[in-house]
Coordinates of C-alpha atoms in Angstrom, one line a residue:
Chain A
M1 CA -5.2 22.4 -16.3
L2 CA -8.8 20.8 -15.9
H3 CA -10.7 23.2 -13.8
P4 CA -9.1 26.9 -13.0
Y5 CA -11.9 28.3 -11.2
P6 CA -14.7 26.8 -8.9
H7 CA -17.7 26.3 -11.1
E8 CA -21.2 27.2 -10.4
T9 CA -23.4 24.8 -8.5
D10 CA -27.1 24.5 -8.1
E11 CA -26.2 24.0 -4.1
T12 CA -25.4 27.2 -2.2
G13 CA -24.0 27.7 1.1
P14 CA -21.0 26.1 2.6
A15 CA -20.7 22.4 2.8
V16 CA -18.0 22.5 5.5
Q17 CA -17.1 25.3 8.4
L18 CA -14.6 25.1 10.7
R19 CA -14.6 28.1 13.2
S20 CA -11.5 28.8 15.3
V21 CA -11.3 24.8 15.8
T22 CA -8.5 23.3 18.0
C23 CA -8.4 19.6 17.8
G24 CA -6.3 16.7 18.1
Y25 CA -5.9 13.4 20.0
D26 CA -5.8 12.0 23.5
G27 CA -5.7 15.5 25.1
R28 CA -3.0 16.6 22.6
P29 CA -3.9 19.3 20.2
V30 CA -2.4 18.9 16.3
L31 CA -4.4 21.6 14.6
F32 CA -4.8 24.8 16.1
D33 CA -7.3 27.7 15.6
I34 CA -8.5 26.5 12.2
D35 CA -10.7 28.9 10.1
L36 CA -12.0 27.2 7.0
T37 CA -14.8 27.4 4.9
V38 CA -15.5 25.0 1.8
M39 CA -18.4 25.9 -0.1
A40 CA -20.8 23.1 -1.7
G41 CA -19.2 22.3 -5.0
D42 CA -16.0 23.2 -4.3
F43 CA -12.8 21.1 -5.3
V44 CA -10.3 21.5 -2.6
G45 CA -6.7 20.3 -2.0
L46 CA -5.1 20.2 1.6
V47 CA -1.2 20.3 1.1
G48 CA 1.6 20.3 3.6
P49 CA 4.5 18.1 5.1
S50 CA 4.0 14.8 6.6
G51 CA 2.6 15.2 10.3
S52 CA 1.3 18.8 9.4
G53 CA -2.3 17.6 10.5
K54 CA -3.8 17.1 6.9
T55 CA -5.3 13.8 7.7
T56 CA -6.5 15.2 10.8
L57 CA -8.2 18.2 9.3
L58 CA -10.1 15.5 7.1
R59 CA -10.9 13.5 10.3
T60 CA -12.2 16.7 12.0
I61 CA -14.7 17.1 9.3
L62 CA -15.8 13.5 9.6
G63 CA -16.2 14.1 13.5
A64 CA -13.4 11.5 14.3
V65 CA -11.0 13.7 16.2
D66 CA -11.3 15.4 19.6
V67 CA -12.2 19.3 19.3
Y68 CA -11.1 21.0 22.0
G69 CA -12.2 24.3 21.0
G70 CA -14.4 26.2 18.2
Q71 CA -17.1 24.5 15.9
V72 CA -17.4 22.1 13.0
I73 CA -20.2 22.7 11.0
V74 CA -21.0 20.0 8.0
N75 CA -23.9 20.4 5.6
G76 CA -25.4 23.0 8.2
R77 CA -25.2 20.6 11.1
E78 CA -22.6 20.9 13.9
I79 CA -20.7 17.8 14.4
K80 CA -19.8 16.5 17.8
R81 CA -17.3 13.7 18.5
G82 CA -18.9 10.9 16.7
A83 CA -19.6 10.4 12.9
A84 CA -20.5 12.8 10.2
H85 CA -21.8 11.1 7.3
A86 CA -19.8 11.6 4.1
G87 CA -17.9 9.5 1.4
Y88 CA -14.5 8.7 2.5
V89 CA -11.9 7.1 0.9
P90 CA -9.0 6.4 3.4
Q91 CA -5.1 6.1 2.8
L92 CA -5.0 2.7 1.2
E93 CA -1.9 1.8 3.5
T94 CA -4.7 1.4 6.2
I95 CA -6.3 -1.5 4.4
D96 CA -6.1 -5.2 5.6
W97 CA -5.0 -6.6 2.0
N98 CA -5.5 -10.1 3.3
F99 CA -8.9 -9.8 4.3
P100 CA -11.6 -11.9 2.2
V101 CA -13.2 -9.2 0.1
T102 CA -14.1 -8.9 -3.7
V103 CA -14.2 -5.4 -5.3
E104 CA -17.9 -5.9 -5.2
H105 CA -18.1 -6.4 -1.7
V106 CA -15.9 -3.3 -1.1
V107 CA -18.1 -1.4 -3.3
R108 CA -21.6 -2.6 -1.3
M109 CA -20.2 -1.7 1.9
G110 CA -20.9 1.9 0.7
R111 CA -24.5 1.1 1.8
A112 CA -23.9 -1.2 4.8
S113 CA -26.3 0.7 6.9
H114 CA -29.2 0.2 4.6
G115 CA -31.7 -2.6 5.2
W116 CA -31.4 -5.7 7.6
T117 CA -30.6 -8.5 5.1
P118 CA -27.5 -10.1 4.0
W119 CA -28.1 -9.3 0.5
I120 CA -28.7 -6.0 -1.1
S121 CA -31.7 -5.5 -3.4
R122 CA -31.6 -5.9 -7.0
R123 CA -31.8 -2.1 -7.7
M124 CA -29.0 -1.5 -5.3
R125 CA -27.1 -4.2 -7.0
D126 CA -27.8 -2.7 -10.4
E127 CA -26.6 0.8 -8.8
A128 CA -23.4 -0.8 -7.2
Y129 CA -22.6 -2.2 -10.9
A130 CA -23.4 1.2 -12.4
V131 CA -20.6 2.8 -10.3
M132 CA -18.0 0.3 -10.8
E133 CA -18.8 0.5 -14.7
R134 CA -18.4 4.4 -14.5
L135 CA -15.1 3.7 -12.3
G136 CA -13.9 1.1 -15.1
I137 CA -13.8 -2.1 -12.7
A138 CA -17.0 -3.7 -13.3
N139 CA -15.2 -6.4 -15.0
L140 CA -12.9 -6.8 -11.9
A141 CA -16.2 -7.2 -9.7
Q142 CA -15.6 -10.9 -8.4
R143 CA -11.5 -10.4 -7.9
H144 CA -10.2 -10.1 -4.4
V145 CA -9.0 -6.7 -4.0
R146 CA -5.5 -7.4 -3.1
A147 CA -5.2 -8.9 -6.9
L148 CA -5.5 -5.6 -8.4
S149 CA -3.1 -2.6 -9.1
G150 CA -2.9 0.3 -7.1
G151 CA -5.0 2.6 -9.4
Q152 CA -7.8 -0.1 -9.2
Q153 CA -7.6 -0.6 -5.7
Q154 CA -8.0 3.1 -5.3
R155 CA -11.0 3.1 -7.8
A156 CA -12.8 0.2 -5.6
F157 CA -12.4 2.3 -2.3
L158 CA -13.4 5.4 -4.3
G159 CA -16.5 3.2 -5.4
R160 CA -17.6 2.4 -2.1
A161 CA -17.3 6.4 -1.4
L162 CA -19.5 6.8 -4.2
F163 CA -22.3 4.0 -3.9
S164 CA -23.1 5.9 -0.8
S165 CA -24.2 8.7 -2.8
P166 CA -22.3 11.6 -1.2
R167 CA -22.5 15.3 -1.6
L168 CA -19.2 15.8 0.2
L169 CA -16.4 13.4 -0.7
L170 CA -13.3 13.6 1.5
L171 CA -10.1 11.6 0.2
D172 CA -6.9 10.9 2.1
E173 CA -3.9 10.7 -0.3
P174 CA -5.8 9.3 -3.4
T175 CA -2.6 9.9 -5.4
A176 CA -0.2 8.0 -3.2
G177 CA 1.8 5.3 -4.7
V178 CA 0.2 5.4 -8.1
D179 CA 2.0 6.2 -11.8
I180 CA 1.6 9.5 -13.2
K181 CA -1.2 8.1 -15.6
T182 CA -3.0 6.6 -13.0
R183 CA -2.8 9.5 -10.9
D184 CA -4.0 11.7 -13.8
D185 CA -7.0 9.3 -14.2
V186 CA -7.9 9.8 -10.6
L187 CA -7.7 13.3 -10.6
H188 CA -9.9 13.8 -13.8
L189 CA -12.5 11.4 -12.4
L190 CA -12.6 13.6 -9.4
D191 CA -12.9 16.6 -11.5
E192 CA -16.0 14.9 -13.3
L193 CA -17.6 14.2 -10.0
N194 CA -17.0 17.7 -8.7
H195 CA -18.2 18.9 -12.1
E196 CA -21.5 16.8 -11.1
G197 CA -21.9 18.9 -7.9
V198 CA -20.0 16.8 -5.4
T199 CA -17.9 19.0 -3.0
V200 CA -14.0 17.1 -3.0
V201 CA -11.9 17.7 -0.4
M202 CA -8.6 15.7 -0.6
T203 CA -5.0 15.6 1.0
T204 CA -1.9 15.0 -1.1
H205 CA 1.7 15.5 -1.3
E206 CA 1.7 16.0 -5.1
I207 CA 1.9 19.7 -5.1
N208 CA 2.5 20.1 -8.8
A209 CA -0.4 18.0 -9.5
V210 CA -2.8 19.9 -7.2
A211 CA -1.5 23.3 -9.1
A212 CA -2.3 21.5 -12.1
H213 CA -6.0 20.2 -11.4
L214 CA -7.4 21.9 -8.5
P215 CA -8.7 25.4 -8.2
W216 CA -8.6 25.8 -4.6
V217 CA -5.5 25.1 -2.3
V218 CA -5.1 24.9 1.6
C219 CA -1.8 24.9 3.0
V220 CA -1.7 23.6 6.5
N221 CA 1.1 23.0 9.0
G222 CA -0.4 22.9 12.5
R223 CA -2.5 25.4 11.3
I224 CA -3.7 27.0 8.0
I225 CA -0.8 28.7 6.4
A226 CA -2.6 30.2 3.4
E227 CA -5.5 29.3 1.2
G228 CA -6.6 30.2 -2.4
P229 CA -5.9 29.5 -6.2
P230 CA -2.5 27.5 -6.4
S231 CA -1.1 30.6 -8.7
D232 CA -1.7 33.0 -5.6
V233 CA -0.7 30.4 -2.9
Y234 CA 2.3 28.9 -4.4
T235 CA 4.8 31.4 -3.6
P236 CA 8.5 30.6 -2.0
D237 CA 7.4 32.7 1.2
I238 CA 4.2 30.5 1.8
L239 CA 5.9 27.3 0.7
K240 CA 8.6 27.7 3.1
R241 CA 6.4 28.6 5.8
T242 CA 4.4 25.6 4.9
Y243 CA 7.2 22.9 4.5
G244 CA 10.0 25.0 6.1
A245 CA 12.0 24.5 2.9
E246 CA 13.3 26.6 0.1
M247 CA 11.1 25.9 -3.2
T248 CA 11.4 27.7 -6.5
V249 CA 8.0 28.7 -8.1
I250 CA 8.2 28.5 -12.1
Q251 CA 5.2 29.9 -13.9
H252 CA 5.2 27.9 -17.6
E253 CA 2.6 28.6 -20.0
G254 CA -0.3 29.3 -17.5
M255 CA 0.9 26.4 -15.1
T256 CA 2.5 27.2 -11.6
L257 CA 5.2 24.7 -11.2
V258 CA 7.2 24.1 -7.7
A259 CA 10.8 22.9 -7.8
E260 CA 13.3 22.4 -4.9
T261 CA 15.8 24.6 -4.6
P262 CA 19.4 22.7 -5.2
H263 CA 21.8 23.2 -2.7
S264 CA 25.2 22.2 -2.4
I265 CA 26.3 20.3 0.8
G266 CA 29.4 18.1 1.7
R267 CA 32.4 17.8 -0.1
A268 CA 30.8 19.5 -3.3
S269 CA 30.1 22.4 -1.2
A270 CA 33.7 22.6 0.1
R271 CA 35.2 22.4 -3.4
H272 CA 32.7 25.1 -4.6
K273 CA 33.9 27.5 -1.7
A274 CA 37.7 26.4 -2.5
K275 CA 37.3 27.4 -6.1
A276 CA 35.3 30.6 -5.2
G277 CA 38.2 31.8 -2.7
Chain B
M1 CA -20.8 -48.6 13.0
F2 CA -24.3 -47.6 14.4
E3 CA -23.8 -49.1 17.8
P4 CA -22.8 -45.8 19.9
F5 CA -26.6 -44.4 18.7
Q6 CA -28.3 -46.7 20.9
Y7 CA -27.2 -44.5 24.0
D8 CA -29.0 -41.4 24.6
F9 CA -25.6 -39.6 26.3
F10 CA -24.0 -40.4 22.7
I11 CA -26.6 -38.9 20.4
R12 CA -26.9 -35.6 22.8
G13 CA -23.1 -35.3 23.2
L14 CA -23.1 -35.9 19.0
I15 CA -25.6 -33.0 18.5
A16 CA -24.1 -30.9 21.1
A17 CA -20.5 -31.1 19.8
T18 CA -21.7 -30.8 16.2
V19 CA -23.8 -27.7 16.9
A20 CA -21.4 -26.0 19.4
S21 CA -18.1 -26.6 16.9
G22 CA -20.1 -25.3 13.8
L23 CA -21.0 -22.1 16.2
C24 CA -17.5 -21.7 17.0
G25 CA -16.5 -22.2 13.2
F26 CA -19.1 -19.4 12.4
I27 CA -18.2 -16.9 15.2
G28 CA -14.4 -17.8 14.4
V29 CA -14.5 -16.2 11.2
Y30 CA -14.8 -12.6 12.7
V31 CA -12.4 -13.4 15.6
V32 CA -9.8 -14.4 13.1
L33 CA -10.4 -11.7 10.9
R34 CA -10.4 -9.3 13.7
K35 CA -6.9 -10.5 14.6
M36 CA -8.2 -11.8 17.7
S37 CA -7.4 -15.4 17.7
Y38 CA -6.3 -15.5 21.2
I39 CA -9.4 -14.1 22.6
G40 CA -11.2 -17.3 22.4
H41 CA -8.5 -18.8 24.7
G42 CA -8.6 -15.9 26.9
L43 CA -12.3 -15.6 27.4
S44 CA -13.0 -19.4 28.0
H45 CA -10.5 -18.8 31.0
A46 CA -12.5 -15.7 32.0
V47 CA -15.6 -17.4 31.8
F48 CA -14.1 -20.2 34.0
G49 CA -13.8 -17.3 36.5
G50 CA -17.3 -16.3 35.9
A51 CA -18.5 -19.9 36.6
V52 CA -17.0 -19.9 39.8
V53 CA -18.2 -16.5 40.8
S54 CA -21.5 -17.8 39.8
F55 CA -21.3 -20.9 41.7
V56 CA -20.0 -18.9 45.2
M57 CA -22.9 -16.3 44.5
D58 CA -25.4 -19.1 44.1
F59 CA -26.2 -17.6 40.8
N60 CA -27.4 -19.6 37.6
F61 CA -24.4 -20.8 35.5
Y62 CA -25.2 -19.7 32.1
I63 CA -26.4 -16.2 32.9
G64 CA -23.7 -15.5 35.4
S65 CA -20.8 -17.0 33.0
T66 CA -22.3 -15.1 30.0
V67 CA -22.4 -11.7 31.6
W68 CA -18.9 -12.1 32.8
G69 CA -17.6 -13.2 29.6
F70 CA -19.6 -10.3 27.9
G71 CA -18.0 -8.0 30.2
S72 CA -14.7 -9.3 29.8
A73 CA -14.9 -9.2 25.9
L74 CA -16.3 -5.5 25.8
L75 CA -13.4 -4.5 28.0
I76 CA -10.9 -5.8 25.8
I77 CA -12.5 -4.5 22.7
L78 CA -12.9 -1.1 24.5
M79 CA -9.3 -1.2 25.6
T80 CA -8.0 -1.8 22.0
R81 CA -10.2 0.7 20.2
V82 CA -9.6 3.5 23.0
R83 CA -6.0 3.0 23.8
K84 CA -4.7 2.2 20.5
F85 CA -1.0 1.2 21.8
I86 CA -2.5 -1.4 23.8
A87 CA -2.6 -4.4 21.3
A88 CA -5.4 -7.0 21.4
D89 CA -3.0 -9.7 22.8
A90 CA -2.0 -7.6 25.6
A91 CA -5.6 -6.4 26.6
I92 CA -6.6 -10.0 26.2
G93 CA -4.0 -11.4 28.4
I94 CA -4.4 -8.8 31.1
I95 CA -8.2 -9.1 31.5
T96 CA -8.8 -12.8 31.2
T97 CA -5.8 -14.2 33.0
S98 CA -7.0 -11.5 35.8
S99 CA -10.4 -13.2 35.5
F100 CA -9.0 -16.7 35.7
A101 CA -7.0 -15.8 38.4
L102 CA -9.8 -14.6 40.0
G103 CA -11.7 -17.9 39.9
V104 CA -8.5 -19.9 41.1
A105 CA -8.5 -17.7 44.1
L106 CA -12.2 -18.1 45.0
I107 CA -11.8 -21.8 44.4
S108 CA -8.6 -21.7 47.0
H109 CA -10.8 -19.8 49.3
Y110 CA -14.1 -22.0 49.3
H111 CA -12.6 -25.6 49.5
K112 CA -15.9 -27.1 48.9
F113 CA -17.2 -27.5 45.5
T114 CA -19.7 -29.9 44.1
R115 CA -19.3 -29.0 40.8
N116 CA -16.6 -30.7 38.7
F117 CA -14.5 -28.0 37.4
D118 CA -12.4 -30.5 35.7
A119 CA -15.2 -30.7 33.1
A120 CA -15.3 -27.1 32.7
L121 CA -11.4 -26.8 31.8
F122 CA -11.3 -29.9 29.5
G123 CA -14.8 -30.6 28.7
N124 CA -17.0 -33.8 29.3
I125 CA -19.2 -34.8 26.5
L126 CA -20.9 -37.4 28.7
G127 CA -22.0 -34.9 31.3
V128 CA -24.0 -33.0 28.5
D129 CA -27.7 -32.8 29.8
S130 CA -30.7 -31.7 27.8
T131 CA -30.8 -28.2 29.5
D132 CA -27.0 -27.9 27.9
L133 CA -28.4 -29.1 24.7
A134 CA -31.2 -26.7 24.5
A135 CA -28.4 -24.2 25.6
I136 CA -26.3 -24.5 22.8
I137 CA -29.2 -24.8 20.2
A138 CA -30.9 -21.5 21.6
V139 CA -27.5 -19.5 21.3
T140 CA -26.9 -20.8 18.0
A141 CA -30.4 -19.8 16.8
V142 CA -29.9 -16.5 18.4
T143 CA -26.5 -16.0 16.9
L144 CA -27.6 -16.8 13.4
G145 CA -30.5 -14.5 13.4
L146 CA -28.5 -11.8 14.8
V147 CA -25.6 -12.3 12.0
V148 CA -28.0 -12.4 9.4
L149 CA -29.8 -9.1 10.3
L150 CA -26.2 -7.5 10.9
Y151 CA -24.4 -9.1 8.2
R152 CA -23.4 -6.1 6.2
R153 CA -22.5 -3.6 9.1
L154 CA -20.6 -6.4 11.0
L155 CA -18.6 -7.3 7.8
F156 CA -17.9 -3.6 7.3
T157 CA -16.9 -3.0 11.1
T158 CA -14.6 -6.3 10.9
F159 CA -13.0 -5.2 7.7
D160 CA -12.6 -1.3 8.1
P161 CA -13.9 -0.2 12.0
E162 CA -12.1 3.2 11.8
V163 CA -13.9 4.0 8.6
A164 CA -17.3 2.1 8.8
P165 CA -18.9 4.8 11.4
F166 CA -18.5 7.3 8.6
F167 CA -20.9 5.2 6.3
G168 CA -23.9 5.2 9.0
V169 CA -22.6 1.9 11.0
D170 CA -22.4 2.1 14.7
T171 CA -19.4 0.1 15.4
N172 CA -20.0 0.4 19.2
W173 CA -23.4 -1.6 18.9
M174 CA -21.4 -4.0 16.5
D175 CA -18.6 -4.4 19.1
A176 CA -21.2 -4.9 21.8
I177 CA -23.2 -7.4 20.1
F178 CA -20.2 -9.3 19.0
A179 CA -19.1 -9.3 22.4
L180 CA -22.3 -11.0 23.8
I181 CA -22.5 -13.5 21.0
L182 CA -18.9 -14.6 21.5
A183 CA -19.2 -14.9 25.2
S184 CA -22.6 -16.8 24.9
A185 CA -21.0 -19.4 22.4
I186 CA -18.1 -19.9 24.7
V187 CA -20.5 -20.4 27.8
V188 CA -22.4 -22.8 26.1
S189 CA -19.6 -24.8 24.3
L190 CA -17.7 -24.9 27.7
R191 CA -19.3 -28.4 29.0
V192 CA -18.6 -29.8 25.6
L193 CA -15.1 -28.4 24.4
G194 CA -13.6 -27.4 27.7
A195 CA -11.9 -24.1 28.6
T196 CA -8.6 -25.1 27.4
L197 CA -9.6 -26.5 24.1
I198 CA -12.6 -23.8 23.0
A199 CA -10.1 -21.7 21.6
A200 CA -8.9 -24.3 18.9
T201 CA -12.4 -24.5 17.6
L202 CA -12.7 -20.7 17.3
V203 CA -9.5 -20.4 15.2
I204 CA -8.7 -23.7 13.1
P205 CA -12.0 -24.0 11.1
P206 CA -11.9 -20.4 10.0
I207 CA -8.2 -20.3 8.9
T208 CA -8.5 -23.3 7.4
A209 CA -11.5 -22.0 5.5
R210 CA -9.5 -18.9 4.5
L211 CA -7.0 -21.1 3.1
L212 CA -9.4 -22.5 0.5
T213 CA -11.1 -19.4 -0.4
D214 CA -11.2 -15.5 -0.8
H215 CA -14.6 -15.0 -0.6
F216 CA -16.1 -14.0 2.7
G217 CA -19.3 -15.6 2.5
R218 CA -17.8 -18.8 1.4
M219 CA -15.2 -18.8 3.9
M220 CA -18.1 -18.3 6.4
G221 CA -19.9 -21.5 5.1
L222 CA -16.7 -23.4 4.9
S223 CA -15.7 -22.7 8.6
V224 CA -18.9 -23.8 9.6
L225 CA -18.9 -26.9 7.6
I226 CA -15.4 -27.6 8.8
G227 CA -16.1 -27.2 12.3
A228 CA -19.4 -29.3 12.4
L229 CA -17.9 -32.1 10.8
S230 CA -14.9 -32.0 13.2
G231 CA -17.2 -31.9 16.3
F232 CA -19.6 -34.6 14.7
F233 CA -16.6 -36.9 13.6
G234 CA -14.5 -35.9 16.4
I235 CA -17.2 -37.6 18.9
Y236 CA -17.3 -40.6 16.8
I237 CA -13.7 -41.3 16.6
S238 CA -13.6 -40.7 20.7
Y239 CA -16.3 -43.4 21.2
Y240 CA -14.0 -46.0 19.6
V241 CA -10.7 -44.7 20.2
D242 CA -11.1 -44.0 23.7
I243 CA -9.7 -40.3 23.9
A244 CA -11.2 -37.2 25.6
S245 CA -13.9 -35.7 23.0
G246 CA -12.5 -32.3 23.3
A247 CA -9.2 -33.3 22.2
S248 CA -10.4 -35.6 19.4
I249 CA -12.3 -32.6 17.8
V250 CA -9.5 -30.3 18.0
L251 CA -6.9 -33.0 16.5
L252 CA -9.5 -33.6 13.6
S253 CA -9.7 -30.0 12.6
A254 CA -5.9 -29.7 13.1
G255 CA -5.6 -32.5 10.7
L256 CA -8.4 -30.9 8.0
F257 CA -6.0 -27.8 8.6
T258 CA -2.9 -29.3 7.5
A259 CA -4.7 -31.1 4.6
A260 CA -6.0 -27.6 3.6
L261 CA -2.5 -26.0 3.9
V262 CA -0.8 -28.7 1.8
Y263 CA -3.7 -28.2 -0.9
S264 CA -3.3 -24.6 -1.1
S265 CA 0.6 -24.7 -1.1
L266 CA 0.3 -27.1 -4.0
R267 CA -2.3 -24.9 -5.9
Q268 CA -0.4 -21.9 -5.4
R269 CA 2.8 -23.6 -6.8
L270 CA 1.0 -24.8 -9.7
T271 CA -0.4 -21.2 -10.9
S272 CA 2.8 -19.9 -10.2
M273 CA 4.4 -22.5 -12.3
R274 CA 2.0 -21.8 -15.1
R275 CA 2.5 -18.1 -15.0
I276 CA 6.2 -18.6 -15.5
A277 CA 6.0 -21.4 -18.3
P278 CA 6.4 -19.8 -21.8
T279 CA 3.4 -19.6 -23.6
P280 CA 3.7 -21.6 -27.3
S281 CA 4.0 -18.3 -29.1
A282 CA 6.9 -17.1 -27.0
A283 CA 8.7 -20.5 -27.0
Q284 CA 8.4 -20.3 -30.8
T285 CA 9.8 -16.9 -31.1
Q286 CA 12.7 -18.2 -28.8
H287 CA 13.6 -20.9 -31.1
A288 CA 13.5 -18.6 -34.3
L289 CA 15.9 -16.2 -32.7
F290 CA 18.2 -19.2 -31.6
D291 CA 18.0 -21.3 -34.4

């Protein structure tokens, strides 16, 4: 476990506040009556089944969905439909991998709205390389993004977000489709950034990884089912209300682990019943 | 070899074709990467509708057609952004064919036309006058200036339009400016290339360049070069072979595309063969194992 409790940060006050927010797309609400506060310096994981509204919740913070009721406040400023400025790492499956861009191009996009020349200043270029160095991708700067492994691609897009020097970092499924080692590396990196004062909110399907690395979990399924430290939130009842499935929660050496409850179906189940009979 | 250069009309046509084809190659990079290749074909037809409306209303051709084309391009982009289930090709089909149909309807209603609309459809390099040439050069200069100023914003908007606003890029403005420069380029190139062939000059040079590089800036440079060379030599060849200038330009770019396709396929095959070929140490290990 990296970070059992939210650390102290110089910044005070909430980074994100959602007050009774109902929001969605094209007149159809996806999330209902959301009350959520993320304090500056928090490291929060949003978990829930597919279609539960995790990505919509991130996009609400970014001001990219229609809000039908309530208030969205980011860094003390109310966000209307439009863009909030935050470091954002989208799901990699949304990327056009045939687009002719190198890793350096992608990272530089983090400051695309700074200045009016096609090139960036030497100072900014050095900063971009410093970000890439930190993420271990500086030696890949001139590679096409398609020619990278999943973990390296994730780092390139994280680099773009970091190059914009955000105080709030939002990541959509940063651990999807990568191996355990890469997932661990990504989560360690996010933890480091969090310790430097960056507020991190991420969505994920990896509930055990969240329990191992993140101090605060929000269970989402159309509304907020529960929030708190994983050890408090990961209970069979809350997980059933979130995922609609029976799950077993195990405490092992101070870690909270979630396992699916095995069940017998079909012929195996019939044999079991026959034996029991 | 230098015989055609004694004619003013040829020199004007040569400059117009080279600059217009280079301009289309330049903007075409954004068109192709936005997956809107069909927009050139559609907008050139939409602009044809605008040209007829300008004539009927006795309005300046360039201004009327540009405004019309700009409106059509903006509608297409808005339709695909706001209603995501309407794909770009469907939006282009709806808006531009409607505009073209309006032009045809007006032509059939007002029977008297002094302007040669065949030239608008198929291009007429002999008809390029100094006003046309000035319009092409002015639009190219303005486009170049805008793209230089907005290069990084346009790149982000083209690559990731959903995410760019979160990084402070106003994608609505970028879309509007892109629509304006695209419409302007099509209007000024109409006389040289014709509505039916303009799409090729927007699509073939960038696709050819894409086959040769994975780098955005190089793709842009190569696309301009391929477009300009096709324009220059297309006109030159059309003088000697006696074929329509627009067709000559497009056929030449298609030839360059074929050459690039063959080259990139061979390069890809060679690279994969090198990867499969055993390294000396691996080959030695195999010998050691089986001897």
